[in-house]
XYZ file of C-alpha atoms in Angstrom:
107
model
C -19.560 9.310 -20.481
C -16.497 8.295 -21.381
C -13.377 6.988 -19.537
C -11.562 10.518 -19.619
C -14.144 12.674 -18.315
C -15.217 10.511 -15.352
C -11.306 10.581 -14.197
C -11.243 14.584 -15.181
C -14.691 14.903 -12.977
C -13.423 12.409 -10.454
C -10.170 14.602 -10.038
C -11.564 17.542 -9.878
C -13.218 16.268 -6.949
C -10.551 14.639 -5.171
C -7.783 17.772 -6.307
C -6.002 19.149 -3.812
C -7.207 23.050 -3.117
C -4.805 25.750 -3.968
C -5.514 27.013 -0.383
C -4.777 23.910 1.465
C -3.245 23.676 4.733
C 0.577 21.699 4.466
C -1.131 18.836 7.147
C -3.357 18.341 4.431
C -1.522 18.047 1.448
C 1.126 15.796 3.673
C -1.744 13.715 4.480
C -2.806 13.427 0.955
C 0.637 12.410 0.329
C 0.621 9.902 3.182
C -2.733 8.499 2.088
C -1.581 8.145 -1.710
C 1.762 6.800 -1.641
C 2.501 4.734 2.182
C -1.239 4.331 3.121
C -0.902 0.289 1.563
C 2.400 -0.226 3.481
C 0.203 0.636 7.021
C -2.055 -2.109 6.339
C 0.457 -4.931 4.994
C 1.878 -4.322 8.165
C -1.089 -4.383 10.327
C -1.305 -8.056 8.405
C 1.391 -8.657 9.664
C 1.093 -7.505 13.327
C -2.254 -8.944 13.569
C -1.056 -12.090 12.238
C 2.396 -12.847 14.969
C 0.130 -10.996 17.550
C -3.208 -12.414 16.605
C -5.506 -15.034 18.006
C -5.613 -18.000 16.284
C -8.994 -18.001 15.471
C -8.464 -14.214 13.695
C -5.829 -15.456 11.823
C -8.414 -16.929 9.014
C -9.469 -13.690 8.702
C -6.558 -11.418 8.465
C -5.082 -14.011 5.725
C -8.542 -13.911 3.786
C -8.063 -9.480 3.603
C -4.360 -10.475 2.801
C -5.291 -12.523 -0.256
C -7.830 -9.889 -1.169
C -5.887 -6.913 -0.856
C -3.525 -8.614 -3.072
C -6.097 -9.647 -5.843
C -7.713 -6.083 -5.621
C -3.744 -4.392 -6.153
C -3.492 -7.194 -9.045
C -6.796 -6.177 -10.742
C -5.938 -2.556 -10.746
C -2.775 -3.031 -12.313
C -4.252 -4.949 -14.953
C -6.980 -2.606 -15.353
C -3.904 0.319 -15.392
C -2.789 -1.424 -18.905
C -5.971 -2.443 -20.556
C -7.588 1.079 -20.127
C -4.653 2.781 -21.787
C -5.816 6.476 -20.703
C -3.415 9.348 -19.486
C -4.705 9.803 -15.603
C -5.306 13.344 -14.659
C -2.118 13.508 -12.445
C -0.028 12.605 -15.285
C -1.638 15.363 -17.490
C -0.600 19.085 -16.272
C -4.574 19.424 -15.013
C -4.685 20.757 -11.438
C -2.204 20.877 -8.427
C -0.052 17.411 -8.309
C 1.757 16.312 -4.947
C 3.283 13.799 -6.022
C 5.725 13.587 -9.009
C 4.692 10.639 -11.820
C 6.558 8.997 -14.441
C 5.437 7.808 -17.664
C 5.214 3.737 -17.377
C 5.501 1.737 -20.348
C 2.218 0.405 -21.689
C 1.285 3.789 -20.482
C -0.200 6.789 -22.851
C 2.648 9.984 -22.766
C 1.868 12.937 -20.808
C 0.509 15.670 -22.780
C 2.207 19.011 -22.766
C-alpha cells in the first residue's frame, strides 16, 4: 500500500459528512487547528498550579509533545506527498496553503 492511498483511505474515514451538524464541523475545527494550544496551556497551568512532585511529570509530556510536533514536521518534508486536504478530495474545513518543500495542489 502505498503512502497515498493509506492517507486517501485514512481521510475518507476521518472526512467530515456532507450532512453534519455545524457543532460538529466547529468541533472538528476546534480539534484540528487550537486543540495543541489547550494542552500547552494546561502545561502551563499544571505547572504554576501544580504540586511539586507533578511537576516532573508535566515537564516530561512537555518535552514529548514537543519532540512528537518536531518529528511530524520532519516527517511533513521527507514524505513529500500532497495530503488529502490539500487535494480537492472531500469536504475541507479548514483552508490550506501550499508550504514550500511541499508537493502543489492538484487541480
Amino acid at each position: 500500500m502505498s503512502i497515498e492511498s493509506l492517507n486517501l483511505d485514512l481521510f475518507s474515514i476521518l472526512n467530515v459528512p456532507e450532512q453534519a451538524s455545524p457543532l460538529m464541523m466547529h468541533f472538528a475545527t476546534f480539534v484540528a487547528h487550537d486543540l495543541v494550544y489547550v494542552l500547552f496551556a494546561g502545561f502551563a497551568l499544571f505547572w504554576l498550579y501544580g504540586r511539586q512532585s507533578s511537576k516532573a511529570l508535566i515537564l516530561k509530556g512537555f518535552i514529548f509533545c514537543c519532540i512528537a510536533l518536531s518529528i511530524s514536521e520532519l516527517a511533513s518534508y521527507l514524505f513529500n506527498t500532497p495530503r488529502p486536504f490539500v487535494i480537492p478530495v472531500g469536504q475541507t474545513l479548514i483552508a490550506h496553503t501550499k508550504q514550500p518543500g511541499h508537493f502543489p495542489a492538484i487541480i
